[in-house]
Amino acid sequence: MTLARVLSAIDDDLDAALGRLCDLLAIPSISTDPAHADDCARAADWLVADLAALGFEARACPTPGHPMVVAHGGSGDGPHVLFYGHYDVQPVDPLELWNRPPFEPALEDTPKGRVIRARGASDDKGQLMTFIEACRAWTAVNGSLPGRITIFLEGEEESGSPSLVPFLKDNTETLKADIALICDTGLFADRVPGIVTQLRGLVGEQVTIHGPDKDLHSGMFGGIAMNPARVLARLLAGLHDDTGRVTLPCFYDGVPPLPDDLRAQWDGLNFDATAFLHEVGLSVPAGEHGKTPLEMIWSQPTCEINGMWSGYTGAGFKTVLPAQAHAKVSFRLVGQQDPLAIRDAFRAYVRGNLPADCTAEFHDHGASPASQMATDHPAFERARGALSDEWPAEAAFVGSGGSIPVAGYFKSILDMDSMLIGFAKDDDALHSPNEKYDVESFHKGMRSWARILAALNPS
Amino acid sequence: MTLARVLSAIDDDLDAALGRLCDLLAIPSISTDPAHADDCARAADWLVADLAALGFEARACPTPGHPMVVAHGGSGDGPHVLFYGHYDVQPVDPLELWNRPPFEPALEDTPKGRVIRARGASDDKGQLMTFIEACRAWTAVNGSLPGRITIFLEGEEESGSPSLVPFLKDNTETLKADIALICDTGLFADRVPGIVTQLRGLVGEQVTIHGPDKDLHSGMFGGIAMNPARVLARLLAGLHDDTGRVTLPCFYDGVPPLPDDLRAQWDGLNFDATAFLHEVGLSVPAGEHGKTPLEMIWSQPTCEINGMWSGYTGAGFKTVLPAQAHAKVSFRLVGQQDPLAIRDAFRAYVRGNLPADCTAEFHDHGASPASQMATDHPAFERARGALSDEWPAEAAFVGSGGSIPVAGYFKSILDMDSMLIGFAKDDDALHSPNEKYDVESFHKGMRSWARILAALNPS
């Protein structure tokens, strides 16, 4: 009854585990902002020290960007697992909307239960710690880890993972395992676990439209001078037609029809789109006409404006014609859509619709394809059973609207399937002010991993 | 030969006059930014002290915003003139594009001659000082001012003049004169002076589109959630049709056809649009199809995006769906266009085109009609003659694309015509980084005012 003793060790150690998580959350490891490079290194060193204390052979491996944490431990006949998480976090703006400093984590009692409030609490520090804490409990009870475990923690997930592919290619032998465990997704619904078996890809693009060589006075030049903000607005508005479909030519090449069996399984989930949208102050699905809500999120590609700026954005008013206009645009991809072809199509669309005296400049923010897991690998059913034992509801194989490029790279570079198992909730405010992680997600997450490791390594 | 002695006094005192201007330019009186309220008050006090030293009865009059400087002096049988200028300046962003600190004024030798470089050098501190320096020289030579002069200097011109109308209404007796002299415009062309006889009006609007109640993760919500940035882009793109015409219903009501005689006079100016645009890195007029360049700037209304912002605008990339999107939009008006009707039409257009789950919030940044001077007032011809004496080219009655609402208020509230005479140049970079004022504009501007005051007060 090793598992039972491990689970009660987890229960007994919860407060200490929360304390360790808060220590990690206090490090502002914002990977997208060069000013926080040292903080990313500190977070990596913190994890190396913690893993070494558990008996892992752990180190922080330098990259051109932020370090990768790699740790090896355990032994046995069960499958060798590679656990992946990321220690970097999103930026915190708009800071004024936070009800506490984002890097001063605290436990808060809310009407929906106890939560850990901080940037990164859910995405992804709280999640990756559920696995490390499960290993800690197992080691405390048994004196050893349950099976062969490699832990691989990235520090650039929130900034397009520029170092990931070269690192995987240079360290194939070190990182190769039988199957990957990725903890960066959510519960399917409140207290309903899921294993994500399909993920959308992601293309990130930044475009700058250049017009006049300086900002101009709209009194002196208004009416005769090209206004890049107007050009950008027109370009962005043209990316969708009136039915919500993306207008780029060939954009839908490689988008598969939803298989009837999967449609039936998804319909069986009774997804409550109204409640899902109500959580964020919305009431009706705004996607392509004729698609179901789950199709909009899981099986349809998207084109979204993530940011745009031009001219004077401060207090008061400034009658200026801006010299440039900027936008950050991303595309979520499904099926066999080709990320590079879609980037090219976007750039060709912009260049092809520029008026005289305007030029366009582009900045690449990453491109990854969608991925689809081979769920016939026995580990999937074992993990599903273990999750179903821990939670009040049966675990399901589900889709995800998110993009976790590493799963695709594990397949293409390490020839390894991934099981995406996570405990985040829709109201965790990922990437938003006041991000939180439920203490229940953290606690039952640790217990879930203990059960999964036991299921993968039957004694 | 009083005038000759005054002109040589101006020549002899040029360096000292430049020093005084630099003292004023060093005060960062940015009226649109509440953080600079004290600086605006300092600039007003500096002017009051300088005017008092010239024998004016001067004071800074408090308003709900920034103070108004009012000074009275002189006597005589000639027309009582009210001189208007403004001591506030535009914001300085983007600061990184300045080649020196904007409030550390300096003289620079450029290929096109000597310039005074600083925010406000041309708009409007350098210009208002041309008149004060002319008064100084006249007083130095004659011991008294040339005729009855009231000087009225505003501190809110760059922020929509919220206090101006109430102040004019409350101080009609103090400010009423025979004619107003406004120094906030430019030379018609290099070394060619002009008296502006028509001005465009201005409506400033800020709109915020609200969607979800918080920023969202584009992986979790992309495809199903309304994106306000997309809504705003579509709304802004819809403001113009493919011919460059503004689409708001009734927008062109009150836009008069260009009279044949004025068209002929403007054609006679041989305006070089290519050179005008080349100065700012452009090559072709971008206004409504079928209009001449001067029509685009002087006699046609405009709709321009002066600023827009939404979502993540920092370094790197953030896959966020923004909760709001914002834009600052302005309209330049001509003829009898009704500013309030156009504001209403804009707001109705936005509200009428919002999708489900979006709301719009508006902020009023001022509204003023276009104005047209009665050039049959004898002062116009006298001033035109005086300017023609000072400059190598004959002075012309011209239009202006700019909006100087005070001219309209002088007419409607004080029943007084205005002569708009200024010495700025198209390449002064008004409202832009590296604003400058030519030393020639400053020097010949002082001389021009001395000549105009002499012409208005024949001895």
Tab-separated table of C-alpha atoms in Angstrom, chain A residues 75-301:
chain	number	residue	atom	x	y	z
A	75	SER	CA	15.188	3.516	-11.849
A	76	GLY	CA	12.972	0.527	-12.605
A	77	ASP	CA	11.279	-1.440	-15.354
A	78	GLY	CA	8.361	0.910	-15.949
A	79	PRO	CA	8.335	3.441	-18.797
A	80	HIS	CA	10.966	6.159	-18.601
A	81	VAL	CA	8.971	9.418	-18.346
A	82	LEU	CA	10.058	12.933	-19.289
A	83	PHE	CA	8.179	15.549	-17.279
A	84	TYR	CA	7.899	19.016	-18.826
A	85	GLY	CA	6.866	22.345	-17.301
A	86	HIS	CA	8.013	25.956	-17.601
A	87	TYR	CA	9.254	28.270	-14.889
A	88	ASP	CA	8.852	31.541	-16.828
A	89	VAL	CA	5.717	33.664	-16.532
A	90	GLN	CA	3.736	36.238	-18.513
A	91	PRO	CA	4.193	40.006	-18.085
A	92	VAL	CA	1.927	41.549	-15.431
A	93	ASP	CA	0.504	44.629	-17.131
A	94	PRO	CA	-1.974	46.212	-16.641
A	95	LEU	CA	-0.477	46.320	-13.140
A	96	GLU	CA	-3.170	48.665	-11.789
A	97	LEU	CA	-5.781	45.921	-12.195
A	98	TRP	CA	-4.048	43.584	-9.734
A	99	ASN	CA	-5.530	43.549	-6.243
A	100	ARG	CA	-2.040	42.732	-4.812
A	101	PRO	CA	1.574	42.816	-6.049
A	102	PRO	CA	1.830	39.966	-8.603
A	103	PHE	CA	5.108	38.667	-7.179
A	104	GLU	CA	4.087	38.755	-3.516
A	105	PRO	CA	2.135	35.471	-3.502
A	106	ALA	CA	-0.514	34.896	-0.852
A	107	LEU	CA	-3.241	32.433	0.015
A	108	GLU	CA	-6.708	33.957	-0.260
A	109	ASP	CA	-10.053	32.561	0.826
A	110	THR	CA	-12.627	33.203	-1.904
A	111	PRO	CA	-16.322	32.296	-2.250
A	112	LYS	CA	-15.153	29.436	-4.494
A	113	GLY	CA	-12.508	28.193	-2.072
A	114	ARG	CA	-8.890	28.783	-1.122
A	115	VAL	CA	-6.529	30.046	-3.842
A	116	ILE	CA	-2.853	30.916	-4.319
A	117	ARG	CA	-2.757	34.435	-5.856
A	118	ALA	CA	0.298	35.448	-7.916
A	119	ARG	CA	1.563	35.695	-11.487
A	120	GLY	CA	2.524	32.160	-12.498
A	121	ALA	CA	0.481	30.477	-9.743
A	122	SER	CA	-1.393	28.486	-12.409
A	123	ASP	CA	0.771	29.064	-15.510
A	124	ASP	CA	2.966	27.226	-14.866
A	125	LYS	CA	4.830	27.247	-11.540
A	126	GLY	CA	1.952	25.849	-9.476
A	127	GLN	CA	1.407	23.105	-12.034
A	128	LEU	CA	5.037	22.026	-12.357
A	129	MET	CA	5.374	21.922	-8.569
A	130	THR	CA	2.497	19.392	-8.347
A	131	PHE	CA	4.800	16.856	-10.031
A	132	ILE	CA	7.916	17.781	-8.047
A	133	GLU	CA	5.943	17.549	-4.791
A	134	ALA	CA	4.601	14.121	-5.804
A	135	CYS	CA	8.215	12.998	-6.338
A	136	ARG	CA	9.154	14.500	-2.952
A	137	ALA	CA	6.408	12.586	-1.122
A	138	TRP	CA	7.232	9.363	-2.921
A	139	THR	CA	10.912	9.702	-2.050
A	140	ALA	CA	10.095	10.552	1.570
A	141	VAL	CA	7.968	7.420	1.929
A	142	ASN	CA	10.030	4.994	-0.189
A	143	GLY	CA	13.540	6.430	-0.173
A	144	SER	CA	13.464	6.397	-3.970
A	145	LEU	CA	11.590	7.780	-6.971
A	146	PRO	CA	8.831	5.730	-8.668
A	147	GLY	CA	10.593	4.645	-11.872
A	148	ARG	CA	12.882	6.419	-14.274
A	149	ILE	CA	12.122	10.148	-14.351
A	150	THR	CA	13.696	12.978	-16.312
A	151	ILE	CA	12.476	16.471	-15.463
A	152	PHE	CA	12.825	19.152	-18.135
A	153	LEU	CA	11.804	22.726	-17.228
A	154	GLU	CA	11.885	25.533	-19.800
A	155	GLY	CA	12.295	29.274	-19.167
A	156	GLU	CA	11.094	30.655	-22.508
A	157	GLU	CA	7.615	29.173	-22.978
A	158	GLU	CA	5.917	32.566	-22.645
A	159	SER	CA	8.258	34.175	-25.175
A	160	GLY	CA	8.065	31.815	-28.143
A	161	SER	CA	10.626	29.225	-26.955
A	162	PRO	CA	13.453	30.426	-29.218
A	163	SER	CA	16.017	28.052	-27.670
A	164	LEU	CA	13.801	24.973	-27.404
A	165	VAL	CA	14.260	23.307	-30.790
A	166	PRO	CA	18.067	23.706	-30.931
A	167	PHE	CA	18.299	22.464	-27.336
A	168	LEU	CA	16.180	19.376	-28.056
A	169	LYS	CA	18.256	18.633	-31.152
A	170	ASP	CA	21.534	19.038	-29.259
A	171	ASN	CA	20.374	16.926	-26.297
A	172	THR	CA	18.362	14.135	-27.882
A	173	GLU	CA	20.117	11.400	-25.916
A	174	THR	CA	19.787	13.233	-22.612
A	175	LEU	CA	16.083	13.928	-23.028
A	176	LYS	CA	14.761	10.898	-24.906
A	177	ALA	CA	12.295	8.839	-22.847
A	178	ASP	CA	9.364	6.511	-23.467
A	179	ILE	CA	6.659	9.079	-22.973
A	180	ALA	CA	6.381	12.732	-21.992
A	181	LEU	CA	4.195	14.144	-19.233
A	182	ILE	CA	3.331	17.809	-19.814
A	183	CYS	CA	1.669	19.765	-17.026
A	184	ASP	CA	0.545	23.045	-18.612
A	185	THR	CA	-3.166	22.484	-19.279
A	186	GLY	CA	-6.386	22.572	-17.287
A	187	LEU	CA	-9.144	20.443	-15.857
A	188	PHE	CA	-11.844	19.911	-18.464
A	189	ALA	CA	-14.407	21.340	-16.060
A	190	ASP	CA	-14.724	22.006	-12.350
A	191	ARG	CA	-13.453	18.760	-10.674
A	192	VAL	CA	-13.476	16.934	-14.050
A	193	PRO	CA	-9.947	15.939	-15.154
A	194	GLY	CA	-8.916	15.521	-18.775
A	195	ILE	CA	-5.982	14.346	-20.819
A	196	VAL	CA	-5.461	16.690	-23.761
A	197	THR	CA	-4.931	14.730	-26.957
A	198	GLN	CA	-4.995	17.564	-29.489
A	199	LEU	CA	-3.493	21.042	-29.398
A	200	ARG	CA	-3.659	24.067	-31.682
A	201	GLY	CA	-0.466	25.411	-33.226
A	202	LEU	CA	0.572	29.053	-33.004
A	203	VAL	CA	2.041	31.663	-35.326
A	204	GLY	CA	3.012	35.012	-33.779
A	205	GLU	CA	3.641	38.040	-35.964
A	206	GLN	CA	4.378	41.700	-35.257
A	207	VAL	CA	3.797	44.177	-38.055
A	208	THR	CA	4.769	47.843	-38.248
A	209	ILE	CA	3.338	50.104	-40.955
A	210	HIS	CA	5.648	53.030	-41.755
A	211	GLY	CA	4.258	56.215	-43.354
A	212	PRO	CA	5.687	59.724	-42.922
A	213	ASP	CA	9.236	59.913	-41.573
A	214	LYS	CA	8.026	61.720	-38.441
A	215	ASP	CA	4.819	62.340	-36.512
A	216	LEU	CA	2.904	65.169	-38.193
A	217	HIS	CA	0.528	67.956	-37.116
A	218	SER	CA	-2.952	66.925	-38.237
A	219	GLY	CA	-3.823	70.565	-38.874
A	220	MET	CA	-0.975	71.142	-41.274
A	221	PHE	CA	-0.964	67.691	-42.894
A	222	GLY	CA	-4.396	66.219	-42.150
A	223	GLY	CA	-6.164	65.364	-45.392
A	224	ILE	CA	-3.078	65.227	-47.591
A	225	ALA	CA	-0.701	62.954	-45.651
A	226	MET	CA	-0.962	59.173	-45.450
A	227	ASN	CA	-1.955	58.026	-41.951
A	228	PRO	CA	-0.426	54.609	-41.096
A	229	ALA	CA	-2.938	54.056	-38.267
A	230	ARG	CA	-5.741	54.228	-40.817
A	231	VAL	CA	-3.865	51.807	-43.086
A	232	LEU	CA	-3.299	49.362	-40.223
A	233	ALA	CA	-6.943	49.517	-39.110
A	234	ARG	CA	-8.044	48.685	-42.646
A	235	LEU	CA	-5.556	45.798	-42.917
A	236	LEU	CA	-6.599	44.318	-39.561
A	237	ALA	CA	-10.290	44.715	-40.339
A	238	GLY	CA	-9.775	42.826	-43.608
A	239	LEU	CA	-8.454	39.689	-41.912
A	240	HIS	CA	-11.980	38.364	-41.258
A	241	ASP	CA	-15.097	38.310	-43.430
A	242	ASP	CA	-18.610	38.975	-42.141
A	243	THR	CA	-19.082	35.335	-41.148
A	244	GLY	CA	-15.958	35.382	-38.969
A	245	ARG	CA	-13.862	33.368	-41.431
A	246	VAL	CA	-10.207	34.345	-41.912
A	247	THR	CA	-9.724	35.802	-45.395
A	248	LEU	CA	-6.075	34.891	-46.037
A	249	PRO	CA	-5.897	32.707	-49.152
A	250	CYS	CA	-5.209	29.024	-48.410
A	251	PHE	CA	-5.628	29.723	-44.655
A	252	TYR	CA	-7.965	26.741	-44.263
A	253	ASP	CA	-5.753	24.310	-46.208
A	254	GLY	CA	-5.101	21.368	-43.890
A	255	VAL	CA	-8.035	22.073	-41.562
A	256	PRO	CA	-9.690	18.650	-41.184
A	257	PRO	CA	-13.436	18.181	-40.807
A	258	LEU	CA	-14.329	17.139	-37.239
A	259	PRO	CA	-14.628	13.310	-37.201
A	260	ASP	CA	-18.147	12.124	-36.299
A	261	ASP	CA	-16.937	10.025	-33.344
A	262	LEU	CA	-15.019	12.965	-31.834
A	263	ARG	CA	-17.991	15.263	-32.447
A	264	ALA	CA	-20.177	12.748	-30.632
A	265	GLN	CA	-17.675	12.490	-27.736
A	266	TRP	CA	-17.488	16.312	-27.486
A	267	ASP	CA	-21.270	16.644	-27.598
A	268	GLY	CA	-21.326	14.133	-24.735
A	269	LEU	CA	-19.235	16.509	-22.619
A	270	ASN	CA	-22.226	18.883	-22.403
A	271	PHE	CA	-19.896	21.903	-22.534
A	272	ASP	CA	-21.713	24.918	-21.104
A	273	ALA	CA	-20.566	27.735	-23.396
A	274	THR	CA	-22.826	30.271	-21.697
A	275	ALA	CA	-21.305	29.601	-18.288
A	276	PHE	CA	-17.798	29.534	-19.812
A	277	LEU	CA	-18.339	32.972	-21.397
A	278	HIS	CA	-20.224	34.340	-18.401
A	279	GLU	CA	-17.052	33.864	-16.319
A	280	VAL	CA	-15.404	36.619	-18.383
A	281	GLY	CA	-18.337	38.963	-18.846
A	282	LEU	CA	-19.511	37.684	-22.233
A	283	SER	CA	-22.724	36.006	-23.300
A	284	VAL	CA	-22.539	34.715	-26.895
A	285	PRO	CA	-19.906	32.804	-28.895
A	286	ALA	CA	-18.222	35.242	-31.299
A	287	GLY	CA	-16.498	32.760	-33.610
A	288	GLU	CA	-17.170	31.608	-37.148
A	289	HIS	CA	-20.860	31.301	-37.934
A	290	GLY	CA	-22.160	27.734	-37.908
A	291	LYS	CA	-19.507	26.245	-35.611
A	292	THR	CA	-20.209	24.846	-32.155
A	293	PRO	CA	-18.454	26.481	-29.178
A	294	LEU	CA	-16.048	23.543	-28.682
A	295	GLU	CA	-15.203	23.582	-32.400
A	296	MET	CA	-14.408	27.312	-32.099
A	297	ILE	CA	-11.957	26.612	-29.281
A	298	TRP	CA	-10.556	23.181	-30.117
A	299	SER	CA	-10.803	22.346	-33.796
A	300	GLN	CA	-11.007	25.660	-35.655
A	301	PRO	CA	-8.068	27.949	-36.433
